Amino acid sequence: MVQEANQYVVFAGSQGGAIAQRICDHLNCRLGKVTINRFSDGEFSAAFDDSVRGQSVYLVQSTNPNSDHLMELLLMIDAAKRASAYKVIAVVPYFGWARQDRKDKPRVSIGAKLVANMLQVAGADRVITVDLHADQIQGFFDIPVDHLYGANVLANYVESLRLKKLIIASPDVGGSKRAVAFAKKLHMLTDKEVPMVICYKNRPDFNKVSEIRILGDVYDKDVVIVDDMVDTAGTLCAAAKTMKEAGAKTVRAVVSHGLMSGDACRLIEESELEEVVFTDSIPFDMSRCSKVKTVSIAEPIAATIRAIQEHKSISEINIR
């Protein structure tokens, strides 16, 4: 017996409005209205202006720091549960705090696990997210997690460039699995084998890179660096400089999440990078950096929502 799809509504927090509207455009539905009331001391509350009783509620909000964005999402989840929503699904294009995914030294927190617990305690029944910093974060949840891959839209962009001597680069050893998956995706699109190189970096402290070495040959190649996020852009710019010194013809980067903190825009503008392309998982003012381009992840998120509502598999949407 085929289950009947229930009604659903999509809402957005202050960090998810633009992508949420694009998601709704693909779903051909209206974006629900939510009001965030703020008090003078910094406290705020969330209230839905539309009824959610008996409906599946999709709440779109990236949780990158500051922590207000996470707190907004938690309050919206709680409000939806108390308003008798049938299901509450947190759509988190960028899952913040994910770099704290393990106890790698004494007396530190595991922030990703803490955030997973908070979402579940607030009342989330399911999570949709894009390119977690580490795949194993899915195991921090005791509810379903639909983990989408930004490579499915970023690879289409790279393929459209028609680079004749394309080579994929991982900015560090830990990202090699992601780079391999990206190369395979391009192979599927172009029916051509795409070679790969790996960078080795020595990082003495957070957001600092002292040395980068390339494992492989980039001479006269069009290099595309693949990563999950660009934060301060120090690693990307240093890798681009090293590759140009090694004879690379062009160097560009495609990343899933553009945090672009600190001096990232200035560093990219002054770097050897041709361009940096990331998804719209986090809002970004394009006027800040002429070398930045964005592609939208809204369509695969919308397709995932549709598949959930129709009780269908998302495997064909989310090929890796």
Coordinates of C-alpha atoms in Angstrom, one line a residue:
M1 CA 0.0 0.0 0.0
V2 CA 1.4 3.4 -1.0
Q3 CA 1.5 6.0 1.7
E4 CA -0.3 9.3 1.0
A5 CA 1.9 12.4 1.2
N6 CA 0.8 14.8 3.9
Q7 CA 0.9 18.6 3.5
Y8 CA 4.1 20.5 4.1
V9 CA 5.2 24.1 4.6
V10 CA 8.7 25.7 4.3
F11 CA 10.0 28.4 6.7
A12 CA 13.3 30.2 6.9
G13 CA 15.4 31.7 9.7
S14 CA 17.3 34.9 9.2
Q15 CA 20.3 32.9 7.8
G16 CA 18.2 30.9 5.3
G17 CA 15.8 33.3 3.6
A18 CA 17.5 33.5 0.1
I19 CA 18.1 29.8 -0.4
A20 CA 14.7 29.0 1.2
Q21 CA 13.0 31.1 -1.4
R22 CA 14.9 29.3 -4.2
I23 CA 13.9 26.0 -2.7
C24 CA 10.2 27.1 -2.7
D25 CA 10.5 28.2 -6.3
H26 CA 11.6 24.7 -7.3
L27 CA 8.8 23.2 -5.2
N28 CA 6.3 25.7 -6.6
C29 CA 5.1 26.5 -3.1
R30 CA 4.9 29.7 -1.0
L31 CA 7.5 30.4 1.7
G32 CA 5.9 30.5 5.1
K33 CA 6.1 33.5 7.3
V34 CA 7.9 33.5 10.6
T35 CA 8.5 36.5 12.9
I36 CA 11.6 36.9 15.0
N37 CA 11.0 39.3 17.8
R38 CA 14.2 40.7 19.4
F39 CA 14.5 42.3 22.9
S40 CA 17.0 45.0 23.8
D41 CA 19.2 42.6 25.8
G42 CA 19.7 40.4 22.8
E43 CA 17.1 37.7 23.6
F44 CA 14.7 36.8 20.8
S45 CA 11.7 34.6 20.1
A46 CA 10.3 32.9 17.0
A47 CA 6.6 32.8 16.0
F48 CA 5.0 31.3 12.9
D49 CA 2.5 33.5 11.2
D50 CA 0.9 30.5 9.3
S51 CA -0.7 27.4 10.8
V52 CA 1.5 24.3 10.9
R53 CA -1.0 21.9 12.6
G54 CA -0.8 18.4 11.1
Q55 CA 1.8 19.5 8.5
S56 CA 5.4 18.5 7.8
V57 CA 7.4 21.6 8.6
Y58 CA 10.7 22.3 6.9
L59 CA 12.9 24.9 8.6
V60 CA 15.7 26.3 6.5
Q61 CA 18.6 27.7 8.5
S62 CA 22.4 27.4 8.3
T63 CA 23.9 27.3 11.8
N64 CA 27.3 28.9 11.2
P65 CA 28.5 31.0 14.2
N66 CA 27.5 33.3 15.7
S67 CA 25.3 31.1 17.9
D68 CA 22.2 33.2 17.3
H69 CA 21.5 31.3 14.0
L70 CA 21.6 28.0 15.8
M71 CA 19.4 29.3 18.6
E72 CA 16.9 30.7 16.1
L73 CA 16.6 27.2 14.5
L74 CA 16.1 25.6 17.9
L75 CA 13.4 28.0 18.8
M76 CA 11.6 27.5 15.5
I77 CA 11.7 23.7 16.0
D78 CA 10.3 24.1 19.5
A79 CA 7.6 26.5 18.2
A80 CA 6.6 24.0 15.5
K81 CA 6.3 21.1 17.9
R82 CA 4.2 23.1 20.3
A83 CA 1.9 24.2 17.4
S84 CA 1.1 20.5 16.6
A85 CA 3.2 20.0 13.5
Y86 CA 3.1 16.5 12.2
K87 CA 6.9 16.4 11.5
V88 CA 9.7 18.9 11.9
I89 CA 12.6 18.7 9.5
A90 CA 15.6 20.9 10.0
V91 CA 17.1 21.9 6.6
V92 CA 20.6 22.9 7.5
P93 CA 22.6 23.7 4.3
Y94 CA 25.7 24.5 6.4
F95 CA 26.0 22.6 9.7
G96 CA 28.0 24.8 11.9
W97 CA 30.4 23.6 14.7
A98 CA 31.1 20.5 12.6
R99 CA 34.9 20.9 12.8
Q100 CA 34.6 19.9 16.4
D101 CA 33.8 16.3 15.5
R102 CA 36.1 14.4 17.8
K103 CA 38.2 14.7 21.0
D104 CA 41.6 15.2 19.4
K105 CA 43.3 16.5 22.6
P106 CA 42.5 16.5 26.3
R107 CA 39.7 18.6 27.8
V108 CA 37.9 19.7 24.6
S109 CA 34.3 19.6 23.6
I110 CA 32.8 17.7 20.7
G111 CA 30.7 20.5 19.4
A112 CA 29.1 18.7 16.5
K113 CA 27.7 16.0 18.8
L114 CA 26.4 18.7 21.2
V115 CA 24.6 20.5 18.3
A116 CA 23.1 17.2 17.1
N117 CA 21.8 16.5 20.7
M118 CA 20.3 20.0 20.8
L119 CA 18.4 19.7 17.5
Q120 CA 17.0 16.3 18.7
V121 CA 16.0 17.6 22.2
A122 CA 14.3 20.6 20.6
G123 CA 12.1 18.2 18.6
A124 CA 13.6 17.7 15.1
D125 CA 12.4 14.5 13.5
R126 CA 14.8 14.6 10.6
V127 CA 17.8 16.6 9.3
I128 CA 18.7 17.6 5.7
T129 CA 22.2 19.0 5.3
V130 CA 25.0 19.5 2.8
D131 CA 28.6 18.3 2.9
L132 CA 29.3 17.8 6.6
H133 CA 32.9 18.4 7.5
A134 CA 33.1 14.7 8.4
D135 CA 30.7 12.0 7.2
Q136 CA 30.6 10.3 10.5
I137 CA 28.7 13.2 12.1
Q138 CA 25.6 11.5 10.7
G139 CA 26.1 8.9 13.4
F140 CA 25.8 11.6 16.1
F141 CA 22.1 11.7 15.4
D142 CA 19.4 9.1 16.4
I143 CA 17.0 10.5 13.7
P144 CA 17.3 10.2 9.9
V145 CA 19.9 12.4 8.3
D146 CA 19.8 13.2 4.5
H147 CA 23.4 14.1 3.7
L148 CA 23.6 15.8 0.3
Y149 CA 26.8 16.5 -1.7
G150 CA 27.7 19.8 -3.1
A151 CA 29.8 18.1 -5.8
N152 CA 26.6 17.4 -7.7
V153 CA 26.2 21.1 -8.6
L154 CA 29.8 22.2 -8.4
A155 CA 30.9 19.5 -10.8
N156 CA 28.4 20.7 -13.4
Y157 CA 30.0 24.1 -13.2
V158 CA 33.5 22.8 -13.6
E159 CA 32.4 20.6 -16.6
S160 CA 30.9 23.7 -18.2
L161 CA 34.3 25.4 -18.2
R162 CA 35.6 22.8 -20.7
L163 CA 39.1 22.9 -19.2
K164 CA 41.5 21.0 -21.6
K165 CA 44.1 19.9 -19.0
L166 CA 41.9 19.5 -16.0
I167 CA 43.3 18.1 -12.8
I168 CA 41.6 17.9 -9.4
A169 CA 43.5 18.8 -6.2
S170 CA 42.8 18.1 -2.6
P171 CA 44.1 20.9 -0.3
D172 CA 45.1 18.3 2.4
V173 CA 45.4 14.6 2.9
G174 CA 42.1 14.5 4.9
G175 CA 40.2 15.9 1.9
S176 CA 41.4 13.2 -0.5
K177 CA 38.2 11.2 -0.3
R178 CA 36.2 14.2 -1.2
A179 CA 38.5 15.0 -4.2
V180 CA 38.3 11.4 -5.4
A181 CA 34.5 11.6 -5.3
F182 CA 34.6 14.9 -7.2
A183 CA 36.9 13.4 -9.9
K184 CA 34.5 10.4 -10.2
K185 CA 31.5 12.8 -10.7
L186 CA 33.4 14.6 -13.4
H187 CA 34.2 11.3 -15.0
M188 CA 30.5 10.5 -15.1
L189 CA 29.8 13.9 -16.7
T190 CA 32.6 13.9 -19.3
D191 CA 33.3 10.2 -19.8
K192 CA 37.0 11.0 -19.3
E193 CA 39.4 10.0 -16.5
V194 CA 40.3 13.1 -14.4
P195 CA 43.7 12.9 -12.7
M196 CA 44.3 14.1 -9.1
V197 CA 47.0 15.5 -6.9
I198 CA 47.1 16.0 -3.1
C199 CA 48.6 18.8 -1.1
Y200 CA 50.4 18.2 2.2
K201 CA 50.1 21.1 4.7
N202 CA 51.7 21.7 8.0
R203 CA 49.3 23.6 10.3
P204 CA 50.9 24.9 13.5
D205 CA 47.7 26.5 14.8
F206 CA 44.0 27.1 14.0
N207 CA 43.6 29.0 10.6
K208 CA 47.4 29.0 10.0
V209 CA 49.4 27.1 7.4
S210 CA 53.2 27.3 7.4
E211 CA 54.0 25.0 4.5
I212 CA 52.3 23.3 1.6
R213 CA 53.8 20.6 -0.6
I214 CA 52.2 19.0 -3.7
L215 CA 52.1 15.3 -4.2
G216 CA 51.8 15.0 -7.9
D217 CA 52.5 16.9 -11.1
V218 CA 50.6 20.1 -11.9
Y219 CA 52.8 21.5 -14.6
D220 CA 50.8 23.2 -17.5
K221 CA 47.6 21.9 -15.9
D222 CA 44.3 23.6 -15.1
V223 CA 44.0 22.9 -11.4
V224 CA 40.7 22.8 -9.6
I225 CA 41.1 22.6 -5.8
V226 CA 38.1 20.9 -4.1
D227 CA 37.3 21.5 -0.4
D228 CA 34.2 21.5 1.9
M229 CA 34.6 25.1 3.1
V230 CA 36.6 28.3 2.7
D231 CA 37.0 30.2 6.0
T232 CA 40.0 32.5 6.2
A233 CA 41.1 31.4 2.7
G234 CA 44.7 31.0 3.9
T235 CA 45.0 27.4 2.8
L236 CA 43.5 28.0 -0.6
C237 CA 45.6 31.0 -1.4
A238 CA 48.8 29.3 -0.2
A239 CA 48.0 26.2 -2.3
A240 CA 47.3 28.3 -5.4
K241 CA 50.6 30.1 -5.0
T242 CA 52.5 26.8 -4.6
M243 CA 50.8 25.3 -7.6
K244 CA 51.6 28.3 -9.8
E245 CA 55.2 28.1 -8.7
A246 CA 55.1 24.5 -9.8
G247 CA 54.0 25.5 -13.3
A248 CA 50.2 25.2 -13.1
K249 CA 48.5 27.0 -16.0
T250 CA 45.4 28.0 -14.0
V251 CA 44.2 27.5 -10.4
R252 CA 40.7 27.8 -9.2
A253 CA 38.8 26.4 -6.2
V254 CA 35.3 24.9 -5.8
V255 CA 34.1 24.6 -2.2
S256 CA 30.7 23.7 -0.7
H257 CA 30.5 26.4 2.0
G258 CA 31.7 30.0 1.8
L259 CA 32.3 31.2 5.3
M260 CA 34.7 33.9 4.1
S261 CA 35.7 35.3 7.5
G262 CA 38.4 37.8 8.4
D263 CA 40.6 38.9 5.5
A264 CA 39.4 36.1 3.2
C265 CA 38.1 38.4 0.5
R266 CA 41.3 40.5 0.4
L267 CA 43.5 37.4 0.3
I268 CA 41.5 35.8 -2.6
E269 CA 41.6 39.1 -4.6
E270 CA 45.4 39.3 -4.2
S271 CA 46.0 35.5 -4.8
E272 CA 46.9 33.4 -7.8
L273 CA 43.4 32.0 -7.9
E274 CA 41.3 32.5 -11.0
E275 CA 38.1 32.2 -9.1
V276 CA 36.5 30.6 -6.0
V277 CA 33.1 29.0 -6.5
F278 CA 30.9 27.9 -3.6
T279 CA 27.2 27.1 -3.1
D280 CA 24.6 29.4 -1.6
S281 CA 24.5 27.4 1.6
I282 CA 25.5 30.6 3.5
P283 CA 24.4 34.1 2.3
F284 CA 27.2 36.0 0.7
D285 CA 27.4 39.6 -0.7
M286 CA 28.9 39.1 -4.1
S287 CA 30.1 42.7 -4.2
R288 CA 32.7 41.9 -1.5
C289 CA 34.9 39.9 -3.9
S290 CA 35.1 40.0 -7.7
K291 CA 36.7 36.5 -7.9
V292 CA 33.8 34.8 -6.1
K293 CA 31.0 33.0 -7.9
T294 CA 28.1 31.0 -6.4
V295 CA 26.0 28.1 -7.6
S296 CA 22.7 27.1 -6.0
I297 CA 22.2 23.9 -4.0
A298 CA 18.5 24.7 -3.8
E299 CA 17.3 22.3 -6.5
P300 CA 18.7 19.1 -4.9
I301 CA 17.4 20.2 -1.5
A302 CA 14.0 20.8 -3.1
A303 CA 14.2 17.4 -4.8
T304 CA 15.0 15.8 -1.4
I305 CA 12.0 17.4 0.2
R306 CA 9.8 16.2 -2.6
A307 CA 11.2 12.7 -2.3
I308 CA 10.6 12.7 1.5
Q309 CA 7.0 13.9 1.0
E310 CA 6.3 11.2 -1.7
H311 CA 8.1 8.5 0.4
K312 CA 10.7 7.9 -2.4
S313 CA 14.4 7.2 -2.3
I314 CA 16.9 10.1 -2.6
S315 CA 19.7 8.0 -3.9
E316 CA 19.3 9.1 -7.5
I317 CA 19.3 12.7 -6.4
N318 CA 22.4 12.3 -4.3
I319 CA 24.9 10.3 -6.4
R320 CA 28.4 10.4 -5.1

